[in-house]
Amino acid sequence: MKRLVSLLIVAVVGGFSYLTYVPPVEAEPGLMPQPSPAMVMACTAEVDREGAGTLDLASSLAEPHPIEVLSGGTVIEETSAVISRAGGGRVPLTDLIAGGLVGFLIEMPTSDGAATVVQTGSWGVSAARCTEPGYTTIGIPGASTRNLESLELRLFNPYAVDAVVSISSASEAGIDSASELASVIVSARALVVRDLAVLLPLRNSLSVNIRVDEGAVHAFLAQEGGGERMLLEGVEAGNEWWAPVPVIRNIPGELVLLSAAPVETEFEIDAATPGGIVAAAYSGTIPAEAMIQIPLEELAGVTGIRVSTTGPVTAALVFEDEGIRAGATLSPRLSTAWFLPGVEAAESGEMWIYNPTDVIAEVVYQHLVPGGEARLVEVPAGGVQWINVLGSRSGYMIRSTTSVVAGYTVADAEGVGFVMAEPMDEFDG
Amino acid sequence: MTTTDSAPAPRVPETPALAVSVAVLFVDGDCLEDTLSALERQSYAVATTTIVGGGDDGEAAAEGREFEHVRTFSDFVNNLSSDVDAAWVVHGDALPRPDALAALVVEMERNDASLLGSKILSAEDPSHLESVGTATDVFGEPYAGLDPGEVDLEQYDVIRDVAFIAGVSMLIRRDLLKGLRGIDTKLPPVAAGMDLSQRARIAGGRVMVAPSSEVLHARRCGHEVAGWRELAGRMRSTLKAYRWITLAWVIPIATVVALIDGLVRLAVGQPAALWDLVRAAAWNIGHLPSTLRARAGLRSVRQVRDEELFRYQVSGSIRLRELGTLVGEKLGWAIDSEPGVEEEEVIGAEVRRTGPVVATLVMVLVALAARQLWFGNTPAVGFTLPGSTDPGAVLDAYSGGWNPAGLGGAGALHPATAILAVFSVIFGSGAQAVLAILTMTLGVFGMARLLRRVGIDGASRYLAGPVLLLGPFAATVTDATHWAGLMAAGGVPWLVDLGIARWPGSWRGRLGRLALMALISAVTVTFAPAAAAIPVVAVVVGATVVFECRRWSLVRSLLVAAFGVLAVGSYLWNVQPDVLLGGVPSYDIWGAPLRLGLVGVAAAAAILTAPSPRWRVAAWGGMLVSAGVALPLVPGAGGEVELAAVLLGGLGSGLAVGAALPLDTSTKSSTVIGVIGSLAAVAVVVATGTHLLSGDAGLGSDEWSRRLEFVEALSDEVSERVLLIGMPGSLPGEHRDGSAYSYRVVNGSMPTLDQAWLPDPGEAENDLADTLSAIDRADVVRPGSMLRPFAIGWVVVLDEVQFLDALRAQIDLTDVPLEPGVSVFRNTATGEVAYPIDAEQTPDPVSRGLAWLTAALTALAAPLAMWGRERR
């Protein structure tokens, strides 16, 4: 009997343990409180004696913003941009570098910041946003190597970790690339330049996808020829793009879409026209990793656009004519607040605000100078508002009662530059 | 083959070749008559017979037989006539066979020997050998090469050169004897024989033993001689014989060897050895002038170099060899025998024979399965980490000082780090190997001892050891890489055994038992603090099925538990309850369900079919296994309590399998259930061989021994921390959790055991958590400068965790490509360090006091336990 009782105890306790046992699970790492975010931006510029240029900044924090100037793998200058209490700052490029091609790294103590390089000279005006680091696939559509024009692909890695990128390109002929671009190591703290006019000459339209395999880079295309310069910033591919369509000296423009997807990608364009927003005004398919060009003439009277795609795509608006060349990659989102640094870095500036919603947007635009005047404009639903900001010598910030997208042009007698504004997280709508 | 005096008539040489005078060294009056009678029966005629010494007794004995008598041996030497060719020196307690001298003379002539000794047999039992020539080591330690009581089967009957011969019977040429100025009368018998032999050899003489000359020896000559006198005599002989250049290295080494010998013997309860050494040294210092004079006298006759002496010496140190044997015997006796345990009479002869064989095989199995641990290659992985290179700092930290683990803090260090530090002080980098050998040997013999205590004898009890150390529950511990838990397993059966063992009868025995309880409990519980409860739980469970109700077993178990609690008092004083009841590692108790199931089958079958006491022991083991798997289910019973439950289960599995194994007739069962149970038990034992290939006892392969070596090689600063980031399983020791990654900080180039357990997070840890979160969540450009206040010089990302993305776009953590799959970043930022590695902290006096008290008591317990053991 005692044997049976003993056996029963062993069986019951052991069996119960087995049946109710839960194997230990590695503790899931917990979630920590999110701190105040910060941001880093970078851009490039080629400084020479013929022209002038500025690095314009806008920020929600009136603190010094450290700037490192890198060239040849070393930091050649470390300084800080003073940001006024109103949120604007400007650093002449000649204060940073006497000449040559350099990269700038700007440490933003807040995620609400923006920077733009605007250069003027006999070539006209070139302007481009400074960008956040790209980690996945960076696209830059809308360049060209026709007429043996110079087209530099600038890969800037201002960080402490080497980056490895794979570059593919597409032209009007389809997928188009060079073996020299298959795998490029961008060493830490270095700026690597590839001359696409040599590698891929005589392309009417040339776009590049840069797949970041390791590390992080910033990519830009600098096109020069015919006495004109254009700087296009690379942005990470996405599925939705927004932009106001500026009127630049009545030059015909085109929308260039570059697919980063390995399969065909469908796209659809909603066009804002004087008659209102035309949904799906244009649609089609982009072959895998290829590009398409859509003349804006085909979107009659378009003043603002929204591009939506089924795969990762980058989009750019390019305006080109004799003596004038301007372009910018579009904004991946809407916001209720935007920074427009350097809008008046040249002789004149114009802000373009597109309201894709169905309500009127009350937009306040404010000088980023101490005591800067704030003015209110209304942007009709589905419409675009144009604001001339001649003579302010500073950047602007706009706030809207509804989500909008903004861009701006800077111009002088020689030319025009087109830049998309930078959305602010704090007021993200 | 020995002969007797009534044997065939002695052989008389046809032509006496040598004229021999006999010197009988007086020992005592009782023996002398027999010796003289034996001399008179010698077949070889001698010139004279002289009794040396003995005062009036000697003189009276000489007169009665018309022998000569002299007071000293020097007188005998001086009186030797030039007609005499050789002198036969015989002890007054010797009984030479009638042909003893004749044989010596024949062999001296035949071999041109200068000094010839006889084969010495015991007078009490002439079949037993006492000496057939003796070797020495270079330090003058004699080595007869005979086993105690070895029977004379003529196995050594070859005339040969030897290091020295016994002084009981020796034939020496007259001219040599005179040149050497006779025997050193300051020396006791054995030392005198060695001294004369060495001097004879130095003088160019040939020292040999002639086994055909047999002399029985009553061994009265040494009765009045203290042991230290022989030691002193050997020292003097060595000082006289060697040249200075030889003495220059022999004396220091011999001193060290003698000190080791004395100290170890002191530790094993033979304090006289050290005292003898001191007295012998003092005697030689006192007699140094006469020793130097004797050396000087030897100079004129020295013919050969010391190398001639070396030719007849054994290599190494005989003293150390004997010491090793002694320690081995003591260890074996101490761990596998116990008064009060059933004696071997109850065991069949067959079982008696197989027991030691199985024990040896089991030890070989365990040693092979844990060979990496035993031979100093303990893998560094998880919670199995090497000891600190600064054990003193660890002990200081344990006793209430600054805990350097992680970013440091005041939290208690795990006591396992303290015992490893203590062993590191003694054994250096071999500390973990020594502990592994010690605890695993304890585990094997502890299980055998416990099973024997509860009535399971024979070979099967040894097989329970591997089940404890390498079985399913041990696998649970090693899967969690918990080295300390594995070490604790070895002591667990002892905790229980000491609780249920019969209380010694004498006060000395009781004191010794208490000391043994304290010692074993301290060693075991420092590895697993909650294991202190195991003896109590085991005895309470066992009382239901195995034992009759023994109140004192419970009391003694409580005493064992109390000793354990006291041993980790410093730790318990500081530790937070949640550390004892929670934390990592966690044990996957049902991780090996098949092996656990086999244990269950073996236990169940034995309960149903085995005779008593086997079924009772199997039931006890089964219940402990059940307790081991059920206790962790109790809410809050994690951490150390969970480990104790696993160890309890391991003990139970060893008991159950030991009771179910079919290795003696009482276990064999003809029933189907019995056969199945036996097969299951065998399968459990066989499965313990899983780790034979790896030799890591299941702890896994090494990950950290060399991984961070670059820190030392590349760091400019001495005090830098390494931030390790990865998934929980890839980090050494405990970790903290971030968002989708885990991390921990390591000091220096090697995570050590004292860093395995992190103290409770303080301000520094919270700051680091916030900093890492900031780096992970935002695009921080200078994470290095944010980590610099924590003295973090390196960031190592082990896995493809999301955190790695946060380090792609930053500028002060430089990527250093060192190892595929691992991202290493050097922090190039400079700045103030807010949380240095070596922070100052005032020690907690209570912790310090408890730690020192524990150390003192444990240190006292070891010799006390040895001293107080009752011998059978």
Tab-separated table of C-alpha atoms in Angstrom, chain B residues 248-479:
chain	number	residue	atom	x	y	z
B	248	ALA	CA	73.815	24.952	-3.367
B	249	TRP	CA	70.714	23.659	-5.115
B	250	VAL	CA	69.865	20.633	-3.052
B	251	ILE	CA	69.449	22.532	0.215
B	252	PRO	CA	66.921	25.135	-1.023
B	253	ILE	CA	64.838	22.588	-2.904
B	254	ALA	CA	64.964	20.116	-0.061
B	255	THR	CA	63.837	22.849	2.312
B	256	VAL	CA	60.844	23.713	0.159
B	257	VAL	CA	59.912	20.053	-0.281
B	258	ALA	CA	60.214	19.422	3.444
B	259	LEU	CA	58.086	22.454	4.237
B	260	ILE	CA	55.390	21.386	1.783
B	261	ASP	CA	55.468	17.928	3.264
B	262	GLY	CA	55.237	19.271	6.789
B	263	LEU	CA	52.434	21.688	6.044
B	264	VAL	CA	50.320	19.201	4.105
B	265	ARG	CA	50.777	16.586	6.770
B	266	LEU	CA	49.766	19.192	9.300
B	267	ALA	CA	46.610	19.775	7.292
B	268	VAL	CA	45.778	16.067	7.220
B	269	GLY	CA	46.260	15.634	10.904
B	270	GLN	CA	49.936	14.731	11.175
B	271	PRO	CA	51.422	17.737	12.902
B	272	ALA	CA	54.457	15.744	14.079
B	273	ALA	CA	56.016	15.888	10.617
B	274	LEU	CA	56.483	19.621	10.738
B	275	TRP	CA	57.751	19.460	14.286
B	276	ASP	CA	60.216	16.722	13.345
B	277	LEU	CA	61.471	18.879	10.538
B	278	VAL	CA	62.081	21.779	12.882
B	279	ARG	CA	63.873	19.581	15.400
B	280	ALA	CA	65.990	17.903	12.764
B	281	ALA	CA	67.023	21.258	11.345
B	282	ALA	CA	67.837	22.532	14.794
B	283	TRP	CA	69.902	19.420	15.574
B	284	ASN	CA	71.922	19.894	12.428
B	285	ILE	CA	72.505	23.544	13.171
B	286	GLY	CA	73.757	22.525	16.598
B	287	HIS	CA	76.021	19.861	15.123
B	288	LEU	CA	77.172	21.911	12.175
B	289	PRO	CA	80.780	22.199	13.391
B	290	SER	CA	81.201	18.429	13.640
B	291	THR	CA	79.471	18.020	10.280
B	292	LEU	CA	81.923	20.420	8.694
B	293	ARG	CA	84.832	18.601	10.286
B	294	ALA	CA	83.558	15.319	8.923
B	295	ARG	CA	83.224	16.912	5.469
B	296	ALA	CA	86.777	18.108	5.681
B	297	GLY	CA	87.937	14.654	6.648
B	298	LEU	CA	86.210	13.186	3.648
B	299	ARG	CA	88.088	15.493	1.302
B	300	SER	CA	91.263	13.417	1.495
B	301	VAL	CA	89.547	10.218	0.392
B	302	ARG	CA	87.123	11.635	-2.191
B	303	GLN	CA	87.725	9.839	-5.469
B	304	VAL	CA	84.546	10.407	-7.504
B	305	ARG	CA	82.143	13.222	-8.220
B	306	ASP	CA	78.580	13.504	-6.940
B	307	GLU	CA	77.330	12.116	-10.194
B	308	GLU	CA	78.431	8.682	-8.995
B	309	LEU	CA	75.962	9.059	-6.141
B	310	PHE	CA	73.218	10.236	-8.510
B	311	ARG	CA	73.556	7.004	-10.496
B	312	TYR	CA	71.940	5.027	-7.706
B	313	GLN	CA	69.230	7.531	-6.823
B	314	VAL	CA	65.628	7.639	-7.949
B	315	SER	CA	64.356	10.674	-9.800
B	316	GLY	CA	62.097	13.277	-8.198
B	317	SER	CA	61.230	13.546	-4.564
B	318	ILE	CA	60.293	10.441	-2.614
B	319	ARG	CA	58.843	12.644	0.062
B	320	LEU	CA	56.434	14.270	-2.395
B	321	ARG	CA	55.476	10.885	-3.821
B	322	GLU	CA	54.617	9.607	-0.395
B	323	LEU	CA	52.762	12.802	0.290
B	324	GLY	CA	50.650	12.318	-2.824
B	325	THR	CA	49.853	8.792	-1.755
B	326	LEU	CA	48.953	9.973	1.707
B	327	VAL	CA	46.649	12.705	0.443
B	328	GLY	CA	44.997	10.270	-1.939
B	329	GLU	CA	44.436	7.801	0.840
B	330	LYS	CA	43.097	10.498	3.117
B	331	LEU	CA	40.754	11.797	0.444
B	332	GLY	CA	39.479	8.360	-0.405
B	333	TRP	CA	39.035	7.489	3.198
B	334	ALA	CA	37.372	10.750	4.014
B	335	ILE	CA	34.833	10.756	1.249
B	336	ASP	CA	33.916	7.144	0.915
B	337	SER	CA	33.879	5.734	4.395
B	338	GLU	CA	32.116	6.757	7.485
B	339	PRO	CA	31.674	5.242	10.895
B	340	GLY	CA	28.187	4.051	11.373
B	341	VAL	CA	27.787	2.980	7.812
B	342	GLU	CA	27.087	-0.680	7.154
B	343	GLU	CA	30.352	-2.501	6.855
B	344	GLU	CA	31.485	-4.431	3.861
B	345	GLU	CA	30.637	-7.739	5.473
B	346	VAL	CA	27.065	-7.338	4.335
B	347	ILE	CA	28.180	-7.057	0.769
B	348	GLY	CA	28.852	-9.970	-1.397
B	349	ALA	CA	32.404	-10.566	-2.493
B	350	GLU	CA	31.419	-9.999	-6.088
B	351	VAL	CA	30.044	-6.581	-5.284
B	352	ARG	CA	33.098	-5.691	-3.249
B	353	ARG	CA	35.249	-6.377	-6.213
B	354	THR	CA	33.135	-4.452	-8.750
B	355	GLY	CA	32.648	-1.367	-6.567
B	356	PRO	CA	36.114	0.141	-6.957
B	357	VAL	CA	36.166	-0.743	-10.655
B	358	VAL	CA	32.837	0.972	-11.277
B	359	ALA	CA	33.898	3.928	-9.136
B	360	THR	CA	37.020	4.289	-11.240
B	361	LEU	CA	35.067	4.041	-14.474
B	362	VAL	CA	32.567	6.580	-13.224
B	363	MET	CA	35.307	9.014	-12.311
B	364	VAL	CA	36.824	8.529	-15.746
B	365	LEU	CA	33.405	9.186	-17.322
B	366	VAL	CA	32.873	12.331	-15.293
B	367	ALA	CA	36.416	13.510	-15.932
B	368	LEU	CA	36.029	13.005	-19.678
B	369	ALA	CA	32.609	14.626	-19.852
B	370	ALA	CA	33.899	17.606	-17.893
B	371	ARG	CA	37.480	17.548	-19.098
B	372	GLN	CA	37.415	21.147	-20.220
B	373	LEU	CA	36.468	22.160	-16.714
B	374	TRP	CA	38.949	19.815	-15.073
B	375	PHE	CA	41.923	20.841	-17.130
B	376	GLY	CA	41.624	24.574	-16.948
B	377	ASN	CA	39.640	25.230	-20.107
B	378	THR	CA	36.329	26.136	-18.558
B	379	PRO	CA	34.347	27.795	-21.342
B	380	ALA	CA	33.500	31.434	-20.796
B	381	VAL	CA	29.852	31.662	-21.740
B	382	GLY	CA	26.728	33.042	-20.109
B	383	PHE	CA	27.044	32.605	-16.367
B	384	THR	CA	30.160	30.482	-16.716
B	385	LEU	CA	32.881	33.057	-16.538
B	386	PRO	CA	36.455	33.030	-15.293
B	387	GLY	CA	37.514	34.505	-12.001
B	388	SER	CA	38.812	38.008	-11.746
B	389	THR	CA	42.522	38.606	-12.114
B	390	ASP	CA	42.263	40.598	-8.904
B	391	PRO	CA	40.666	38.184	-6.429
B	392	GLY	CA	41.518	40.493	-3.567
B	393	ALA	CA	39.262	43.169	-5.014
B	394	VAL	CA	36.484	40.619	-5.442
B	395	LEU	CA	36.753	39.569	-1.817
B	396	ASP	CA	36.758	43.200	-0.797
B	397	ALA	CA	33.652	43.787	-2.891
B	398	TYR	CA	31.975	40.711	-1.452
B	399	SER	CA	32.580	41.903	2.059
B	400	GLY	CA	30.590	45.088	1.606
B	401	GLY	CA	32.784	47.017	-0.797
B	402	TRP	CA	32.118	48.435	-4.228
B	403	ASN	CA	30.461	45.975	-6.569
B	404	PRO	CA	32.065	46.674	-9.944
B	405	ALA	CA	29.590	44.683	-12.027
B	406	GLY	CA	27.890	46.664	-14.749
B	407	LEU	CA	28.222	50.321	-13.894
B	408	GLY	CA	28.886	49.345	-10.301
B	409	GLY	CA	26.802	49.673	-7.227
B	410	ALA	CA	26.436	48.713	-3.638
B	411	GLY	CA	24.572	45.495	-4.355
B	412	ALA	CA	25.778	42.193	-3.015
B	413	LEU	CA	28.163	40.083	-5.063
B	414	HIS	CA	27.054	36.503	-5.524
B	415	PRO	CA	28.896	34.333	-2.998
B	416	ALA	CA	30.102	32.022	-5.783
B	417	THR	CA	32.405	34.843	-6.826
B	418	ALA	CA	33.875	34.922	-3.337
B	419	ILE	CA	34.705	31.226	-3.171
B	420	LEU	CA	36.215	31.399	-6.639
B	421	ALA	CA	38.281	34.374	-5.510
B	422	VAL	CA	39.519	32.469	-2.461
B	423	PHE	CA	40.555	29.553	-4.631
B	424	SER	CA	42.120	31.970	-7.114
B	425	VAL	CA	44.310	33.357	-4.369
B	426	ILE	CA	45.592	29.841	-3.716
B	427	PHE	CA	45.526	28.238	-7.148
B	428	GLY	CA	45.679	31.217	-9.483
B	429	SER	CA	44.157	30.618	-12.881
B	430	GLY	CA	43.665	26.956	-12.027
B	431	ALA	CA	41.047	27.774	-9.410
B	432	GLN	CA	38.061	26.801	-11.524
B	433	ALA	CA	39.692	23.520	-12.464
B	434	VAL	CA	40.420	22.709	-8.841
B	435	LEU	CA	36.862	23.550	-7.863
B	436	ALA	CA	35.455	21.442	-10.679
B	437	ILE	CA	37.582	18.451	-9.738
B	438	LEU	CA	36.809	18.888	-6.066
B	439	THR	CA	33.070	19.353	-6.341
B	440	MET	CA	32.472	16.747	-9.026
B	441	THR	CA	34.537	14.176	-7.146
B	442	LEU	CA	32.537	15.086	-4.072
B	443	GLY	CA	29.381	14.621	-6.105
B	444	VAL	CA	30.246	11.092	-7.260
B	445	PHE	CA	31.345	9.865	-3.875
B	446	GLY	CA	28.697	11.867	-2.065
B	447	MET	CA	25.945	10.080	-3.959
B	448	ALA	CA	27.638	6.740	-3.329
B	449	ARG	CA	27.962	7.538	0.328
B	450	LEU	CA	24.361	8.688	0.673
B	451	LEU	CA	23.014	5.642	-1.111
B	452	ARG	CA	25.093	3.402	1.062
B	453	ARG	CA	23.794	5.225	4.099
B	454	VAL	CA	20.223	4.383	3.116
B	455	GLY	CA	21.022	0.784	2.306
B	456	ILE	CA	21.929	0.745	-1.370
B	457	ASP	CA	25.333	-0.776	-1.719
B	458	GLY	CA	27.447	-2.121	-4.497
B	459	ALA	CA	28.464	-0.624	-7.772
B	460	SER	CA	25.161	1.042	-8.626
B	461	ARG	CA	25.658	3.691	-6.001
B	462	TYR	CA	28.626	5.056	-7.927
B	463	LEU	CA	26.572	5.328	-11.109
B	464	ALA	CA	24.205	7.694	-9.355
B	465	GLY	CA	26.981	10.286	-9.313
B	466	PRO	CA	26.945	10.952	-13.062
B	467	VAL	CA	23.146	11.160	-12.931
B	468	LEU	CA	23.496	13.931	-10.380
B	469	LEU	CA	26.274	15.759	-12.226
B	470	LEU	CA	25.431	15.080	-15.865
B	471	GLY	CA	21.815	13.928	-15.763
B	472	PRO	CA	18.615	15.701	-16.787
B	473	PHE	CA	18.569	18.199	-13.939
B	474	ALA	CA	22.239	18.992	-14.319
B	475	ALA	CA	21.511	19.581	-17.996
B	476	THR	CA	18.942	22.139	-16.934
B	477	VAL	CA	21.631	23.932	-14.967
B	478	THR	CA	24.257	23.729	-17.675
B	479	ASP	CA	21.824	24.757	-20.381
